[in-house]
Short mmCIF file of C-alpha atoms (C1' of nucleotides) in Angstrom, two decimals:
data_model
loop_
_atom_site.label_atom_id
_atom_site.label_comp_id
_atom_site.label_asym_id
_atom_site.label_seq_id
_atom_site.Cartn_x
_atom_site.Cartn_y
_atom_site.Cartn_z
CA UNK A 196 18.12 -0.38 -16.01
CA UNK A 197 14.65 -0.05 -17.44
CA UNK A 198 13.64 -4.12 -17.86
CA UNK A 199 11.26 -4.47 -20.07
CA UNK A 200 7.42 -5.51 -18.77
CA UNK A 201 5.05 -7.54 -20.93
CA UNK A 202 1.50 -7.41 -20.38
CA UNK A 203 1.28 -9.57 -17.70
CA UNK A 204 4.06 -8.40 -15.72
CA UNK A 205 1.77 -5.39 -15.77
CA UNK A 206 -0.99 -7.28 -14.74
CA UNK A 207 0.52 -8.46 -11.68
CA UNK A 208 1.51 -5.10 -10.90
CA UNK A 209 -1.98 -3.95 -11.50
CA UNK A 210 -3.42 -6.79 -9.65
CA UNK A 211 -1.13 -6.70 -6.52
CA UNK A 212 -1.34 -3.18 -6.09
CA UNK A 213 -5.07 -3.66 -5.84
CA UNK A 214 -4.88 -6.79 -3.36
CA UNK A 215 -1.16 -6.91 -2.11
CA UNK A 216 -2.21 -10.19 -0.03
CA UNK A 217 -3.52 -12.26 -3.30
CA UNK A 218 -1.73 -15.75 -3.01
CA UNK A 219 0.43 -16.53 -5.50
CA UNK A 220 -2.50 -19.45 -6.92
CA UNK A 221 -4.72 -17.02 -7.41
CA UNK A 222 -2.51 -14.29 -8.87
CA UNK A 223 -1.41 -16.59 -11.73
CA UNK A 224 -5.02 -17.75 -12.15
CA UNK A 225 -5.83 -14.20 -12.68
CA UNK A 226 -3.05 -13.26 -14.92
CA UNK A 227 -3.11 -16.56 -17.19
CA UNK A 228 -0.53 -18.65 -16.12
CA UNK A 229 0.33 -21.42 -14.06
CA UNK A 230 1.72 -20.54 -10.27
CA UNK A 231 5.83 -21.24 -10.71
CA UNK A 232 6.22 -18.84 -13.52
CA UNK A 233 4.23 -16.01 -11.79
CA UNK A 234 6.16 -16.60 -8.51
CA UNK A 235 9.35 -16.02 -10.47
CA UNK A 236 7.89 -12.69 -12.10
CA UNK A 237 6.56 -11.60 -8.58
CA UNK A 238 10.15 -11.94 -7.56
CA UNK A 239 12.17 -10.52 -10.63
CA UNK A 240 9.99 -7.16 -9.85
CA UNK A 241 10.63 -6.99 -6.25
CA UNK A 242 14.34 -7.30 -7.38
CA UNK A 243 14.02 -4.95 -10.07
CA UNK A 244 12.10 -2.57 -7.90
CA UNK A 245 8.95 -1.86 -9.53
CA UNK A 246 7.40 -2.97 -6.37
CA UNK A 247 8.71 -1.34 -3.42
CA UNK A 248 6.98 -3.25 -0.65
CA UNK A 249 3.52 -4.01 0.60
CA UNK A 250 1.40 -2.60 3.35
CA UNK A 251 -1.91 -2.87 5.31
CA UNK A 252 -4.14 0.00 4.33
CA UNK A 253 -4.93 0.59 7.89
CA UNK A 254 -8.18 3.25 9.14
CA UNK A 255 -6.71 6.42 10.32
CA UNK A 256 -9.84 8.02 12.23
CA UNK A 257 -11.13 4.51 13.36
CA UNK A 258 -7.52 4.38 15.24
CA UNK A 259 -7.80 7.66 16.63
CA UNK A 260 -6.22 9.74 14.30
CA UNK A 261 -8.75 12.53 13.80
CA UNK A 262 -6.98 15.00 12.36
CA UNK A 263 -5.42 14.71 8.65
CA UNK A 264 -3.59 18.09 7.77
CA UNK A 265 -1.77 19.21 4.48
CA UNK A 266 1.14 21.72 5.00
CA UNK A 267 2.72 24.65 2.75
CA UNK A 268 6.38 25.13 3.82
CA UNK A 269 8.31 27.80 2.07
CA UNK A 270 11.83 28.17 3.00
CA UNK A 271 14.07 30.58 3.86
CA UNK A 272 17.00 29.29 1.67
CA UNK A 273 16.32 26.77 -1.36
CA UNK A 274 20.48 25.99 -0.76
CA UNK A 275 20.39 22.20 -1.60
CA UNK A 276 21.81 21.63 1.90
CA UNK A 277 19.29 23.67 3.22
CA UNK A 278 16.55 21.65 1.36
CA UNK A 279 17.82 18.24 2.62
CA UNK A 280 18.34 19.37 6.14
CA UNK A 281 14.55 19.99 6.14
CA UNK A 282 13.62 16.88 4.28
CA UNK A 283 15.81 14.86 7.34
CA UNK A 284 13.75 16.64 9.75
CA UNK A 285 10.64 15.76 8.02
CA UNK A 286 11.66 12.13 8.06
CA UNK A 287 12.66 12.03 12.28
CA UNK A 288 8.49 13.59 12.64
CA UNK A 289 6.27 10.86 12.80
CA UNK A 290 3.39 12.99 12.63
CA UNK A 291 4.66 13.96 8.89
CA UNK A 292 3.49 10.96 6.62
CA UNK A 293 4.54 12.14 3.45
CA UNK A 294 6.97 15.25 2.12
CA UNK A 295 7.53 15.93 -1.29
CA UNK A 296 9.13 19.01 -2.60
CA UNK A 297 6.97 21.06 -5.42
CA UNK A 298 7.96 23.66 -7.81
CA UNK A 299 6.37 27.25 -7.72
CA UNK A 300 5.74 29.45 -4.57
CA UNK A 301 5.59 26.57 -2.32
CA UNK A 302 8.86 24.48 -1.49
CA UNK A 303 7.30 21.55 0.10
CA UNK A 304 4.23 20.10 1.27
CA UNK A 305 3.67 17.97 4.32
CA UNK A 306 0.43 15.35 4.70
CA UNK A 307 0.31 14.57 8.26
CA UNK A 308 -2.03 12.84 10.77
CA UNK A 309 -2.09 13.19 14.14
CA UNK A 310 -4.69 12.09 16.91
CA UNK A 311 -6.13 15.51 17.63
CA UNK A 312 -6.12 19.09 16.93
CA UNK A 313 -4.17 20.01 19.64
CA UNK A 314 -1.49 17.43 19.23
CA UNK A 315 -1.06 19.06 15.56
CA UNK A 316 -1.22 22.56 17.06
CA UNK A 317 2.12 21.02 19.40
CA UNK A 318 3.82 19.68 16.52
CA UNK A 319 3.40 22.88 14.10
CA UNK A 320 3.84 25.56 16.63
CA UNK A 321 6.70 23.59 18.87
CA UNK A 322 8.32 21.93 16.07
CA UNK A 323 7.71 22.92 12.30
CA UNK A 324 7.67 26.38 12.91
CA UNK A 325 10.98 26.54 15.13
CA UNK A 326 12.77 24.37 12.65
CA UNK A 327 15.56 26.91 10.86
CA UNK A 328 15.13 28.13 7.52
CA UNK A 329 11.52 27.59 7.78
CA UNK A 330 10.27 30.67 6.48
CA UNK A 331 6.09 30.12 6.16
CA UNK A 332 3.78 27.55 6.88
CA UNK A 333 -0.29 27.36 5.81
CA UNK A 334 -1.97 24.57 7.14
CA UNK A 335 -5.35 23.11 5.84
CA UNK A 336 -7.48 20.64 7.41
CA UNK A 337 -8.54 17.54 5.70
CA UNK A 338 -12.78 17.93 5.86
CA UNK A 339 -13.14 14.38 4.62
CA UNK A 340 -11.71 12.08 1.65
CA UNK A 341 -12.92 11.90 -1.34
CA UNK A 342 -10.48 9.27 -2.74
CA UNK A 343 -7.50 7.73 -1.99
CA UNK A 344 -6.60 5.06 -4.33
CA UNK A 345 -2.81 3.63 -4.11
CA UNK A 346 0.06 4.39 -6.44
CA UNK A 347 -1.21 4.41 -10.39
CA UNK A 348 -3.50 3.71 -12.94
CA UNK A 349 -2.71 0.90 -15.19
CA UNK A 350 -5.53 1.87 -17.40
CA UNK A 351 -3.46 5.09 -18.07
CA UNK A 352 -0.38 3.12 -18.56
CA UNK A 353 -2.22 0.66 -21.00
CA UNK A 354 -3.53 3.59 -22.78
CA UNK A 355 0.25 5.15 -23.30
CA UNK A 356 1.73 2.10 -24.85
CA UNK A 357 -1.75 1.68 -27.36
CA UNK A 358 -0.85 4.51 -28.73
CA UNK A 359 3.19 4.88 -28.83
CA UNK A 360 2.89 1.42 -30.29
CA UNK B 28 -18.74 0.29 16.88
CA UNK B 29 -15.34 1.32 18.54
CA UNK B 30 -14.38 -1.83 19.40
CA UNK B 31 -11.64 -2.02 22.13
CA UNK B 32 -7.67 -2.85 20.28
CA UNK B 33 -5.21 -4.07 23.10
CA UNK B 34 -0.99 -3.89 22.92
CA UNK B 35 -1.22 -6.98 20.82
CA UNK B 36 -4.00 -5.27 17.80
CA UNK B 37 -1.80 -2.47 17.89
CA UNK B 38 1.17 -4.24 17.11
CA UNK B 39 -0.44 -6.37 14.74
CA UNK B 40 -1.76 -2.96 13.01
CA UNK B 41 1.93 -1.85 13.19
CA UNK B 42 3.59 -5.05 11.77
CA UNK B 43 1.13 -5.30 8.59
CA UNK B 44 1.43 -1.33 8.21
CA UNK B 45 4.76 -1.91 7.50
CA UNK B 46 5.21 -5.34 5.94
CA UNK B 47 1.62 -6.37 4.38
CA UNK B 48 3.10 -9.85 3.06
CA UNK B 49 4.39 -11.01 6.17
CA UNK B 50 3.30 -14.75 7.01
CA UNK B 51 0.89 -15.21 9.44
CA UNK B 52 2.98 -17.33 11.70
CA UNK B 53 5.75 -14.55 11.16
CA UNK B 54 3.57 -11.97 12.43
CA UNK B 55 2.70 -14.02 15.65
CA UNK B 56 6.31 -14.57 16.44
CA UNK B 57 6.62 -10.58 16.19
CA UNK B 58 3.66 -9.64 18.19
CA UNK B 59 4.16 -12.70 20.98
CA UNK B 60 1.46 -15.18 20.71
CA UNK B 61 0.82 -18.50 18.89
CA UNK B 62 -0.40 -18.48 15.30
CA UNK B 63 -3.95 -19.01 15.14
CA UNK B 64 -5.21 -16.70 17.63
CA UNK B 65 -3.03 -14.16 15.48
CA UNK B 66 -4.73 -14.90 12.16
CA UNK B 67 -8.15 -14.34 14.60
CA UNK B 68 -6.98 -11.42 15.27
CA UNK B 69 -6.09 -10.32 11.91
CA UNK B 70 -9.45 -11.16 10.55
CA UNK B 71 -11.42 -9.55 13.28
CA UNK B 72 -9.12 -5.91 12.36
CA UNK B 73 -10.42 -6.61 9.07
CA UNK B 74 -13.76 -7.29 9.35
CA UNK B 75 -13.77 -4.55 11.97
CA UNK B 76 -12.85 -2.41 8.99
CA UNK B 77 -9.32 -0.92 10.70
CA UNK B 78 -7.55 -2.81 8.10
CA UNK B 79 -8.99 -1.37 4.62
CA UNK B 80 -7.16 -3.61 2.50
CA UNK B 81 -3.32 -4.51 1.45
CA UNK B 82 -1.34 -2.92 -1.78
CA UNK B 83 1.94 -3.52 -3.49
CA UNK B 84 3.70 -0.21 -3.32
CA UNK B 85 4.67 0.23 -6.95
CA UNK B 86 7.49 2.60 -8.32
CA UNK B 87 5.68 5.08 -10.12
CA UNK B 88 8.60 6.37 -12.14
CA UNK B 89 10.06 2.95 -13.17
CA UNK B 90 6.74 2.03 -14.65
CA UNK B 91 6.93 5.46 -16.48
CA UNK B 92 4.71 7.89 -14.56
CA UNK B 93 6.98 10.61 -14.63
CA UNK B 94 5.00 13.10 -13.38
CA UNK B 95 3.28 13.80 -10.15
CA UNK B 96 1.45 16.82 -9.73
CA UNK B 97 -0.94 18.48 -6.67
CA UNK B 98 -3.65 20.46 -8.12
CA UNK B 99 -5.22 22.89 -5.45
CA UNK B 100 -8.76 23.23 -7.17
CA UNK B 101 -11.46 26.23 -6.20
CA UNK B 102 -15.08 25.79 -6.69
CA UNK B 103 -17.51 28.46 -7.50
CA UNK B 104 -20.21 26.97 -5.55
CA UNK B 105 -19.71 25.05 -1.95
CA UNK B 106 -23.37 23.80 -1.76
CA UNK B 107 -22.76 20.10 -0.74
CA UNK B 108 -24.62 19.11 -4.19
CA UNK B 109 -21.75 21.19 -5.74
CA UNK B 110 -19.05 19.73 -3.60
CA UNK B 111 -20.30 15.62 -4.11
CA UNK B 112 -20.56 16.28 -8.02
CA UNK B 113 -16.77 17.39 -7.86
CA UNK B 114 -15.69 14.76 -5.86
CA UNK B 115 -17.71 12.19 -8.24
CA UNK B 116 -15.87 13.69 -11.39
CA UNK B 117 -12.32 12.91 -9.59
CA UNK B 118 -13.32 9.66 -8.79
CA UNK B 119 -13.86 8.89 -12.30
CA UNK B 120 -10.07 10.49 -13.30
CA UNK B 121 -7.75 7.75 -13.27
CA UNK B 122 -4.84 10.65 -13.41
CA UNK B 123 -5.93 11.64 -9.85
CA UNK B 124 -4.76 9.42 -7.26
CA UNK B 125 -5.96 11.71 -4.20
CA UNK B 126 -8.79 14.00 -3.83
CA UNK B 127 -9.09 15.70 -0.24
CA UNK B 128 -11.76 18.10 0.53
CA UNK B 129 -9.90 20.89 2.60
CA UNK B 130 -11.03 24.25 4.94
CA UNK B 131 -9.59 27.48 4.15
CA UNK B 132 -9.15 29.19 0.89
CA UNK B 133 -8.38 26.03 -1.52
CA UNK B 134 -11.46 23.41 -1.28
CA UNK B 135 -10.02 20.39 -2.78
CA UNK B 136 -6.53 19.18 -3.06
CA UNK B 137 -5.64 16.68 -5.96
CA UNK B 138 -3.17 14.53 -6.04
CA UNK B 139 -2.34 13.29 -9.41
CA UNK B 140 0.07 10.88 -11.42
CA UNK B 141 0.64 10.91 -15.27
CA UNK B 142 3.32 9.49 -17.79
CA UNK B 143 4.09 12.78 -18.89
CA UNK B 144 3.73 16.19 -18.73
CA UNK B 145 1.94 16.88 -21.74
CA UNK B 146 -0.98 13.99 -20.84
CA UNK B 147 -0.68 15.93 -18.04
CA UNK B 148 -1.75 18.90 -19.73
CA UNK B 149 -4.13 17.36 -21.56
CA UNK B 150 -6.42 16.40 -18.30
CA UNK B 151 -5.64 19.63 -17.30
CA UNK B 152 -6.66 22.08 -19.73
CA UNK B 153 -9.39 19.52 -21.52
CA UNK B 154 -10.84 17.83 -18.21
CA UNK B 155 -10.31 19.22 -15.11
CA UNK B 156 -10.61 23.23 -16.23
CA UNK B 157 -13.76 22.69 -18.67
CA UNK B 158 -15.68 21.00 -15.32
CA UNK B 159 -18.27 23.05 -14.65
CA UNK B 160 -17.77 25.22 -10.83
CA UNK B 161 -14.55 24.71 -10.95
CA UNK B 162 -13.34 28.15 -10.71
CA UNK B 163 -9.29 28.04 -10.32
CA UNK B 164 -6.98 25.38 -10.45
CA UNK B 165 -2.84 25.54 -9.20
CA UNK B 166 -1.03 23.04 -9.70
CA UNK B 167 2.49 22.40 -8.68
CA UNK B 168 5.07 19.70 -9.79
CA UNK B 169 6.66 17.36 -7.55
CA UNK B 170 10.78 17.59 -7.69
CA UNK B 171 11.42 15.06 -5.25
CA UNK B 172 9.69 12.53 -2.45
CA UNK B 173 11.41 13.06 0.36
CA UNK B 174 9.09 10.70 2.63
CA UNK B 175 6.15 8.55 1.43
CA UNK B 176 5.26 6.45 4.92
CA UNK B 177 1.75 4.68 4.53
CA UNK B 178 -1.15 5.72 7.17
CA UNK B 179 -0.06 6.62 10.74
CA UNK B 180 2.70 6.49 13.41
CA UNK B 181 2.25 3.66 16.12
CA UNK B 182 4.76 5.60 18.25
CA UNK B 183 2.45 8.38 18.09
CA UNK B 184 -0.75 6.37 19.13
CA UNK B 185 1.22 4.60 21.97
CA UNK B 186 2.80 7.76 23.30
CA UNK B 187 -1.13 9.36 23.19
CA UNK B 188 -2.40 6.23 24.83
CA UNK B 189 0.50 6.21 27.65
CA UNK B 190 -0.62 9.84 28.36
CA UNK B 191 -4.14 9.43 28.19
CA UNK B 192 -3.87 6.68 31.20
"C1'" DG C 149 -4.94 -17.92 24.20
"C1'" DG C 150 -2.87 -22.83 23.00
"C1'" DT C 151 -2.65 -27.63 20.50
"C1'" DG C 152 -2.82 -30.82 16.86
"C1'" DA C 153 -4.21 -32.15 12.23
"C1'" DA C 154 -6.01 -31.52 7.50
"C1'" DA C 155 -5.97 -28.67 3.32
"C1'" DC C 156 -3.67 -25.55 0.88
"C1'" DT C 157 0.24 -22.64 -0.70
"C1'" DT C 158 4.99 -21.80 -1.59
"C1'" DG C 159 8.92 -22.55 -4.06
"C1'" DG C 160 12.30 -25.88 -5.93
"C1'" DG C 161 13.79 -29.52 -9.57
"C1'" DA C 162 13.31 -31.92 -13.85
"C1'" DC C 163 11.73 -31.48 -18.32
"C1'" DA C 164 9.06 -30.00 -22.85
"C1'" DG C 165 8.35 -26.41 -26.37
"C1'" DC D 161 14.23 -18.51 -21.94
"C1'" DT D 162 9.44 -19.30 -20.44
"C1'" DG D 163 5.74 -22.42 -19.28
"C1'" DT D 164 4.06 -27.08 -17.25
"C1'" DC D 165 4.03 -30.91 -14.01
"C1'" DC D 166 5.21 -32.74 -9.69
"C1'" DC D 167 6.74 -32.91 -4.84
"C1'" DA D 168 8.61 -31.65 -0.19
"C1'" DA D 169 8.52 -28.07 3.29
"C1'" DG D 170 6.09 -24.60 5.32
"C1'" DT D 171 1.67 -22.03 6.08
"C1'" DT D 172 -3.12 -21.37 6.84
"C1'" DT D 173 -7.08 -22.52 9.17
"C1'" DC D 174 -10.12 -25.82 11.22
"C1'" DA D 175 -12.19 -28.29 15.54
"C1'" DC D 176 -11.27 -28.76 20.27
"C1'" DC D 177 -9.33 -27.83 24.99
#
DNA sequence: GGTGAAACTTGGGACAG
DNA sequence: CTGTCCCAAGTTTCACC
């Protein structure tokens, strides 16, 4: 069911994903029209599902989370019920923050953050690596961030549909 | 500045983590105490900088980004000159989302989302490869998300708290 | 941290293009 | 079907205890 956006649906995307707590005034200011109308838009996507949710951008290290670390896992068996057993046990870890399977020599990678290094070395050594069917595992540490902007660039997307059109 | 967070900050942290829209008088219900000294709260986390800011989640693939690739990128020269110039170029890339500078072999790991493969391609072979020091890119398609959970695990900073005391 | 009150925002209804 | 105007209910945010 791919609804079709106009240009300011995409705006409000664009604009929301920047500042998810814009009021609804000020969003329709920004995007050209008058508050009711946006409000119904802003709705229509959540329903649609272009957006997915909102959330606080909260400050990892300032909370105590020192330790950001990206994981290789290569599995024993690429089975497709070996592949979602490992993706439920990546969802029950709270340390793991994101999992996404890849193509190539790699099967998955993990981003996690945990409050120290030793708290990691507990989770990878007492958990990942015991999990079944886990066949390898390289870890590297986050040094620092270089950027970490949310989601996608509208630019891009602006770009695409100049020149299909 | 590590300013002291009690239960109530942390739950606050948790509540917006998870639901960024929530009303203010919502999110004192949740975390126990009236409204105003909530919104207080909430504006001392911010100003405190351990709330960065608040995004929409948006689908990527509805909004046609139908490709998300992590690039692990190789420099040919780690002086910290070297390393800041990279890091400036993938700030400027509106196709990369993510840049992490990492230890071990790979130094940076991209994150990047593009319509399509072959503007994937494109940034690929015509941006990222012709930067100068960059001295081998892999890249490797996502399949599937399996879990995309914004910043950290409150369960995980209570249990370290609880066993810290 | 709580209370009360003013200003603003949300979100609906009626209506024009 | 989408935008504008208006209004009641709810929310934010102030001064004060």
């Amino acid at each position: 069911m791919p609804m079709r956006l106009d240009q300011i649906d995409r705006k409000i995307l664009a604009e929301l994903q920047a500042d998810g707590r814009m009021t609804n005034v000020e969003l329709a200011k920004r995007v050209g029209i008058s508050a009711p109308p946006c409000l119904r838009r802003v709705r229509t996507l959540e329903e649609a599902g272009y957006i997915k949710g909102y959330h606080a951008e909260v400050d990892a290290r300032e909370l105590g989370f020192e330790v950001q670390v990206f994981a290789m896992v290569g599995l024993a068996s690429q089975a497709e019920s070996d592949l979602t057993a490992f993706e439920d046990r990546c969802r029950a870890w709270p340390l793991v923050r994101e999992c996404h399977m890849l193509n190539g020599e790699v099967d998955f990678i993990l981003k996690c953050a945990a409050p120290d290094l030793s708290s990691f070395q507990r989770f990878l050594t007492g958990d990942l690596l015991t999990t079944h069917n886990v066949a390898s595992v390289k870890t590297s540490l986050v040094i620092r961030v270089a950027k970490d902007d949310p989601g996608v660039s509208f630019d891009v997307l602006e770009e695409r549909l100049a020149e299909t059109a």
